[in-house]
Amino acid sequence: MKRLQTPLIGALVVVAAVLLWLPGLRLPIISDTTLYALLGESVWRHGTYMFNGASYAKHLPLHAIVSYPFVWLLGAQIGMKVSALLAGVGVLLATYLLLRRPFGKRVALLAVVFVLLHHGFVLMMQLGSADLLFAALFLSSLAAFVSAEERPRMYIIAGLLLGLASLTRYNAVLLYLLYPAFVLWKRPRQLRSGWFWSGITVAIALFGLWFLRNALVFGNPFHTAYSIEYRVEVHSLWSLFIENLLYYVSPSHNVLPVLLILGFLGVIQYGRKQSFLLLSMVAGGALALVWWVKGIRFAFPAYPIFLGFAAAELQYLWRHFHRGRILIVLCIFLTTVLHAGALCIYSYGACNSWFDRTVGYIPANLHLSPEGLNGIALARDYINEHAPEGAAVLVQGPNYFTWKRSVFRPDLQVVPDLQERCPAYEIEQGQTDLVPLFTTESEPKTMVLLRECPHL
């Protein structure tokens, strides 16, 4: 029975992940997720990495490449979300593999449950962005590096996964420093290992493909739109660092209060012994501290490790403070309630809207992804229900290329501008001079407008 215990729990976790992911299917993909779908199509169908006829160099390519088979099979709206779901399952598996050796199976499984119920994790499964694929590869590389202490051949796997993570997001770059530094510090004999240097070489070679491509296409290996945006958005690196540090330390942007306290206690108690995990956690979140855009997803690779420390501390308290077990049970109950509330507010737009209408006590618009996406979904439903047969819908920007296929009724014609056809329905958020046909009750106010033909 003990042999079946871990696979059974794993199966239940996967089923729970699918159930938490399902409500997000009704939300249309937007923004970066749309771009990844289109870039993947460009690679698979045309052998180029282009958007709208121009070579592209902002988003790294791996998420687009691995997601497109799902887009081809299921369409962009569902395919990108299935890709994110599978990446989310990969995060849970990688979390278990990484924490099993340092902390044991029970702590690893408990940490997996904590990750599963993290509001940011559930939201990212629904959005279809690259963040969970990156986290899965990042954590898997760390797990392989831990195993390489006893099986040096795993350095090849660690390097391969690091290279792939680097082709997904830039946040893995500090591992190129951490791996050699940690081997020099803790495993000096393995500096002479061909397996270690082969792994590092594989990682550098894979990451280097991106810079080689940019050099061939743009004449500059470091060509990226991020460098231009960074110079425009960031005026003081020190002020940005302090601002971001305060943002991510806040429980509402990190992990909730009970687990936050347990995590800090776990770091204090186990951080010295588990120095590699501690350094890896820092490496996973460091870039977010100097990035001008804030969000759970940018620091997320650090959270599963932090939750591992929290799970280890909880196990320690349970084993050594028998008289305090009632308090521990109360803390578990409080954690469950808080996480349920956070899942409602942060991860499900419909639940967020219900909370605003019936409970209140928090700002109606928290500027979170599910709020805006829920409004867009409601506006889309209004158009599908009320627009006359064959009517036009105006959708501008990258969303035009994916929304025209599966978001609206098949008889509706999606157009990129009013010159192609008018009048046209349009979904809008923000201020407008027009009288809307429909406005959502919840914030942010999302409207359906009828755009008339422009005057010639």
Short mmCIF file of C-alpha atoms in Angstrom, two decimals, residues 109-416:
data_model
loop_
_atom_site.label_atom_id
_atom_site.label_comp_id
_atom_site.label_asym_id
_atom_site.label_seq_id
_atom_site.Cartn_x
_atom_site.Cartn_y
_atom_site.Cartn_z
CA LEU A 109 4.09 16.07 -1.39
CA LEU A 110 2.87 18.69 1.07
CA ALA A 111 4.76 21.38 -0.84
CA VAL A 112 3.13 20.17 -4.07
CA VAL A 113 -0.30 20.66 -2.48
CA PHE A 114 0.72 24.16 -1.35
CA VAL A 115 1.82 25.01 -4.91
CA LEU A 116 -1.38 23.57 -6.37
CA LEU A 117 -3.52 25.84 -4.18
CA HIS A 118 -1.40 28.94 -4.78
CA HIS A 119 -3.58 31.56 -6.46
CA GLY A 120 -0.85 32.66 -8.83
CA PHE A 121 -0.25 29.10 -10.00
CA VAL A 122 -3.94 28.54 -10.77
CA LEU A 123 -4.19 31.85 -12.60
CA MET A 124 -1.15 31.10 -14.76
CA MET A 125 -2.62 27.72 -15.75
CA GLN A 126 -5.61 29.61 -17.15
CA LEU A 127 -3.71 32.36 -18.97
CA GLY A 128 -1.62 30.17 -21.28
CA SER A 129 1.55 32.27 -20.92
CA ALA A 130 5.14 31.03 -20.83
CA ASP A 131 5.61 31.29 -17.07
CA LEU A 132 4.69 27.75 -16.04
CA LEU A 133 6.76 26.14 -18.79
CA PHE A 134 9.71 28.17 -17.61
CA ALA A 135 9.09 27.26 -13.96
CA ALA A 136 8.82 23.55 -14.82
CA LEU A 137 12.13 23.59 -16.73
CA PHE A 138 13.85 25.74 -14.09
CA LEU A 139 12.82 23.49 -11.19
CA SER A 140 13.56 20.32 -13.18
CA SER A 141 17.07 21.56 -13.92
CA LEU A 142 17.59 22.19 -10.21
CA ALA A 143 16.31 18.68 -9.40
CA ALA A 144 18.74 17.15 -11.90
CA PHE A 145 21.60 19.23 -10.44
CA VAL A 146 20.80 17.94 -6.94
CA SER A 147 20.82 14.36 -8.22
CA ALA A 148 24.13 14.94 -9.99
CA GLU A 149 25.98 14.99 -6.66
CA GLU A 150 25.62 11.19 -6.57
CA ARG A 151 25.09 10.57 -10.29
CA PRO A 152 27.33 12.99 -12.24
CA ARG A 153 25.68 12.04 -15.54
CA MET A 154 22.69 14.08 -14.40
CA TYR A 155 24.73 17.22 -15.07
CA ILE A 156 23.91 16.65 -18.75
CA ILE A 157 20.18 16.65 -17.96
CA ALA A 158 20.57 19.70 -15.71
CA GLY A 159 22.36 21.56 -18.50
CA LEU A 160 19.84 20.50 -21.15
CA LEU A 161 16.91 21.67 -19.01
CA LEU A 162 18.70 24.91 -18.13
CA GLY A 163 19.28 25.63 -21.82
CA LEU A 164 15.61 24.99 -22.60
CA ALA A 165 14.52 27.18 -19.66
CA SER A 166 16.76 29.93 -21.02
CA LEU A 167 14.94 29.72 -24.35
CA THR A 168 11.67 30.28 -22.49
CA ARG A 169 12.42 33.25 -20.21
CA TYR A 170 15.57 35.18 -19.34
CA ASN A 171 15.08 34.60 -15.60
CA ALA A 172 17.27 31.46 -15.65
CA VAL A 173 20.43 33.41 -16.38
CA LEU A 174 21.71 33.39 -12.76
CA LEU A 175 21.91 29.59 -12.78
CA TYR A 176 24.84 29.91 -15.17
CA LEU A 177 26.69 31.48 -12.24
CA LEU A 178 25.17 29.40 -9.46
CA TYR A 179 26.01 25.97 -10.86
CA PRO A 180 29.79 26.50 -11.25
CA ALA A 181 30.00 28.51 -8.01
CA PHE A 182 28.19 25.83 -6.00
CA VAL A 183 30.29 23.01 -7.45
CA LEU A 184 33.44 24.98 -6.60
CA TRP A 185 32.14 25.53 -3.05
CA LYS A 186 30.51 22.21 -2.17
CA ARG A 187 31.64 19.70 -4.80
CA PRO A 188 35.19 20.74 -5.77
CA ARG A 189 36.16 17.24 -6.93
CA GLN A 190 33.51 17.40 -9.62
CA LEU A 191 35.18 20.41 -11.22
CA ARG A 192 37.27 17.79 -13.02
CA SER A 193 34.18 15.92 -14.15
CA GLY A 194 33.55 15.85 -17.87
CA TRP A 195 29.85 15.39 -17.13
CA PHE A 196 29.68 18.73 -15.30
CA TRP A 197 31.41 20.72 -18.02
CA SER A 198 29.44 18.94 -20.71
CA GLY A 199 26.23 19.98 -18.98
CA ILE A 200 27.33 23.60 -18.78
CA THR A 201 28.37 23.49 -22.44
CA VAL A 202 24.97 22.09 -23.49
CA ALA A 203 23.18 24.87 -21.58
CA ILE A 204 25.33 27.62 -23.10
CA ALA A 205 25.02 26.14 -26.59
CA LEU A 206 21.23 25.99 -26.42
CA PHE A 207 20.89 29.51 -25.04
CA GLY A 208 23.43 30.70 -27.60
CA LEU A 209 21.16 29.64 -30.45
CA TRP A 210 18.90 32.59 -29.64
CA PHE A 211 21.77 35.09 -29.82
CA LEU A 212 23.09 33.47 -32.98
CA ARG A 213 19.68 33.81 -34.61
CA ASN A 214 19.44 37.49 -33.62
CA ALA A 215 22.93 38.15 -34.96
CA LEU A 216 22.00 36.59 -38.31
CA VAL A 217 18.59 38.29 -38.55
CA PHE A 218 19.23 41.70 -36.97
CA GLY A 219 23.02 41.99 -37.09
CA ASN A 220 23.12 42.22 -33.28
CA PRO A 221 23.09 39.14 -31.01
CA PHE A 222 21.59 41.17 -28.14
CA HIS A 223 18.81 42.75 -30.19
CA THR A 224 15.59 42.83 -28.13
CA ALA A 225 12.74 45.23 -27.48
CA TYR A 226 13.24 44.71 -23.74
CA SER A 227 16.42 46.81 -23.69
CA ILE A 228 14.60 49.78 -25.21
CA GLU A 229 11.62 49.43 -22.85
CA TYR A 230 13.92 49.10 -19.84
CA ARG A 231 15.68 52.37 -20.58
CA VAL A 232 12.31 54.12 -21.00
CA GLU A 233 10.61 52.64 -17.93
CA VAL A 234 13.44 52.48 -15.38
CA HIS A 235 14.82 55.77 -14.08
CA SER A 236 16.37 54.61 -10.79
CA LEU A 237 17.46 50.99 -10.38
CA TRP A 238 17.79 51.35 -6.61
CA SER A 239 14.30 52.81 -6.19
CA LEU A 240 12.90 50.09 -8.43
CA PHE A 241 14.62 47.40 -6.35
CA ILE A 242 13.19 48.73 -3.05
CA GLU A 243 9.72 49.14 -4.58
CA ASN A 244 9.74 45.60 -5.97
CA LEU A 245 11.13 44.12 -2.76
CA LEU A 246 8.25 45.61 -0.77
CA TYR A 247 5.81 44.39 -3.40
CA TYR A 248 6.96 40.77 -3.39
CA VAL A 249 7.40 40.52 0.39
CA SER A 250 3.73 41.44 0.83
CA PRO A 251 1.65 38.27 1.46
CA SER A 252 -0.94 39.38 -1.09
CA HIS A 253 1.74 39.25 -3.81
CA ASN A 254 3.68 36.27 -2.50
CA VAL A 255 2.28 33.44 -0.40
CA LEU A 256 -0.42 33.99 2.18
CA PRO A 257 0.43 34.91 5.81
CA VAL A 258 0.49 31.48 7.50
CA LEU A 259 2.71 29.89 4.85
CA LEU A 260 4.79 33.06 4.62
CA ILE A 261 5.64 32.84 8.32
CA LEU A 262 6.28 29.08 8.09
CA GLY A 263 8.46 29.65 5.04
CA PHE A 264 10.63 32.23 6.80
CA LEU A 265 10.94 29.96 9.85
CA GLY A 266 11.89 27.10 7.53
CA VAL A 267 14.54 29.19 5.83
CA ILE A 268 16.00 30.15 9.22
CA GLN A 269 16.01 26.54 10.42
CA TYR A 270 17.03 24.70 7.25
CA GLY A 271 18.58 27.37 5.04
CA ARG A 272 22.17 26.67 6.05
CA LYS A 273 21.83 22.91 5.57
CA GLN A 274 19.89 23.33 2.32
CA SER A 275 22.08 26.10 0.95
CA PHE A 276 21.58 25.07 -2.67
CA LEU A 277 17.80 25.36 -2.37
CA LEU A 278 18.14 28.73 -0.67
CA LEU A 279 20.47 30.06 -3.38
CA SER A 280 18.25 28.61 -6.10
CA MET A 281 15.24 30.38 -4.60
CA VAL A 282 17.14 33.67 -4.73
CA ALA A 283 18.21 32.98 -8.32
CA GLY A 284 14.62 32.21 -9.30
CA GLY A 285 13.27 35.52 -8.04
CA ALA A 286 16.19 37.90 -8.38
CA LEU A 287 15.40 39.23 -11.84
CA ALA A 288 11.87 40.16 -10.74
CA LEU A 289 13.38 42.58 -8.22
CA VAL A 290 14.88 44.73 -10.99
CA TRP A 291 12.05 44.35 -13.53
CA TRP A 292 9.73 47.30 -14.04
CA VAL A 293 6.58 45.17 -14.45
CA LYS A 294 5.32 43.58 -11.22
CA GLY A 295 3.44 40.33 -10.94
CA ILE A 296 3.44 36.98 -9.16
CA ARG A 297 4.41 35.20 -12.36
CA PHE A 298 7.78 36.94 -12.65
CA ALA A 299 9.01 35.59 -9.31
CA PHE A 300 7.05 32.35 -9.32
CA PRO A 301 9.96 29.87 -9.79
CA ALA A 302 11.11 30.85 -6.30
CA TYR A 303 7.74 30.10 -4.67
CA PRO A 304 7.72 26.27 -4.89
CA ILE A 305 11.11 26.20 -3.15
CA PHE A 306 9.93 28.63 -0.49
CA LEU A 307 6.81 26.52 0.03
CA GLY A 308 9.11 23.52 0.45
CA PHE A 309 10.75 25.28 3.40
CA ALA A 310 7.26 26.06 4.75
CA ALA A 311 6.23 22.40 4.45
CA ALA A 312 9.43 21.26 6.18
CA GLU A 313 8.82 23.68 9.05
CA LEU A 314 5.22 22.51 9.42
CA GLN A 315 6.39 18.90 9.65
CA TYR A 316 8.97 19.88 12.25
CA LEU A 317 6.38 21.67 14.39
CA TRP A 318 3.96 18.75 14.14
CA ARG A 319 6.61 16.25 15.25
CA HIS A 320 8.15 18.27 18.09
CA PHE A 321 5.29 20.23 19.62
CA HIS A 322 2.65 17.68 20.50
CA ARG A 323 0.84 20.05 22.87
CA GLY A 324 0.58 22.64 20.13
CA ARG A 325 -1.05 20.39 17.56
CA ILE A 326 -4.45 21.98 18.12
CA LEU A 327 -2.91 25.34 17.23
CA ILE A 328 -1.31 23.77 14.15
CA VAL A 329 -4.70 22.36 13.07
CA LEU A 330 -6.21 25.82 13.48
CA CYS A 331 -3.43 27.27 11.37
CA ILE A 332 -4.13 24.67 8.67
CA PHE A 333 -7.81 25.58 8.78
CA LEU A 334 -6.97 29.29 8.52
CA THR A 335 -4.62 28.59 5.63
CA THR A 336 -7.35 26.66 3.80
CA VAL A 337 -9.87 29.48 4.24
CA LEU A 338 -7.40 32.14 3.14
CA HIS A 339 -6.34 30.15 0.10
CA ALA A 340 -9.94 29.55 -0.91
CA GLY A 341 -10.59 33.28 -0.69
CA ALA A 342 -7.43 34.11 -2.64
CA LEU A 343 -8.36 31.62 -5.36
CA CYS A 344 -11.73 33.34 -5.69
CA ILE A 345 -10.35 36.87 -5.84
CA TYR A 346 -7.12 36.29 -7.76
CA SER A 347 -7.83 33.35 -10.05
CA TYR A 348 -11.49 33.42 -11.07
CA GLY A 349 -13.00 36.55 -12.56
CA ALA A 350 -16.62 35.43 -12.07
CA CYS A 351 -15.96 34.69 -8.40
CA ASN A 352 -14.15 38.02 -8.05
CA SER A 353 -17.17 39.79 -9.52
CA TRP A 354 -19.52 37.96 -7.15
CA PHE A 355 -17.34 38.96 -4.19
CA ASP A 356 -17.45 42.62 -5.26
CA ARG A 357 -21.25 42.59 -5.54
CA THR A 358 -22.10 40.66 -2.37
CA VAL A 359 -19.24 41.08 0.12
CA GLY A 360 -17.10 44.05 -0.81
CA TYR A 361 -14.56 45.44 1.70
CA ILE A 362 -11.79 45.44 -0.90
CA PRO A 363 -11.28 47.70 -3.95
CA ALA A 364 -13.62 46.64 -6.76
CA ASN A 365 -10.80 46.74 -9.31
CA LEU A 366 -7.59 45.18 -8.03
CA HIS A 367 -6.05 45.40 -11.53
CA LEU A 368 -5.75 41.62 -11.73
CA SER A 369 -5.90 39.57 -14.93
CA PRO A 370 -9.08 37.60 -14.12
CA GLU A 371 -11.13 40.75 -13.51
CA GLY A 372 -10.48 42.20 -16.94
CA LEU A 373 -10.72 38.84 -18.70
CA ASN A 374 -14.07 38.09 -17.06
CA GLY A 375 -15.38 41.43 -18.30
CA ILE A 376 -14.18 40.66 -21.82
CA ALA A 377 -15.85 37.23 -21.66
CA LEU A 378 -19.15 38.82 -20.57
CA ALA A 379 -18.95 41.37 -23.37
CA ARG A 380 -18.19 38.63 -25.88
CA ASP A 381 -21.23 36.69 -24.67
CA TYR A 382 -23.39 39.79 -25.14
CA ILE A 383 -22.23 40.21 -28.75
CA ASN A 384 -22.75 36.53 -29.52
CA GLU A 385 -26.26 36.73 -28.11
CA HIS A 386 -27.47 40.07 -29.48
CA ALA A 387 -25.56 40.84 -32.69
CA PRO A 388 -27.62 40.28 -35.88
CA GLU A 389 -26.53 37.54 -38.25
CA GLY A 390 -23.45 38.40 -40.28
CA ALA A 391 -22.61 41.51 -38.24
CA ALA A 392 -19.03 42.80 -37.98
CA VAL A 393 -16.88 42.86 -34.85
CA LEU A 394 -13.86 45.18 -34.62
CA VAL A 395 -10.79 43.61 -33.00
CA GLN A 396 -7.47 45.42 -33.25
CA GLY A 397 -3.89 44.34 -32.54
CA PRO A 398 -2.59 40.78 -32.22
CA ASN A 399 -5.91 39.54 -30.81
CA TYR A 400 -7.46 39.96 -34.27
CA PHE A 401 -5.55 36.95 -35.61
CA THR A 402 -6.82 34.52 -32.95
CA TRP A 403 -10.18 36.03 -32.03
CA LYS A 404 -11.41 35.89 -35.63
CA ARG A 405 -11.31 32.10 -35.54
CA SER A 406 -13.06 30.90 -32.40
CA VAL A 407 -14.18 33.66 -30.01
CA PHE A 408 -17.36 34.86 -31.68
CA ARG A 409 -20.28 33.18 -33.46
CA PRO A 410 -19.24 31.61 -36.78
CA ASP A 411 -21.48 33.96 -38.79
CA LEU A 412 -19.95 37.13 -37.32
CA GLN A 413 -17.15 38.75 -39.31
CA VAL A 414 -14.14 39.91 -37.28
CA VAL A 415 -12.36 42.87 -38.90
CA PRO A 416 -9.11 44.69 -37.95
#
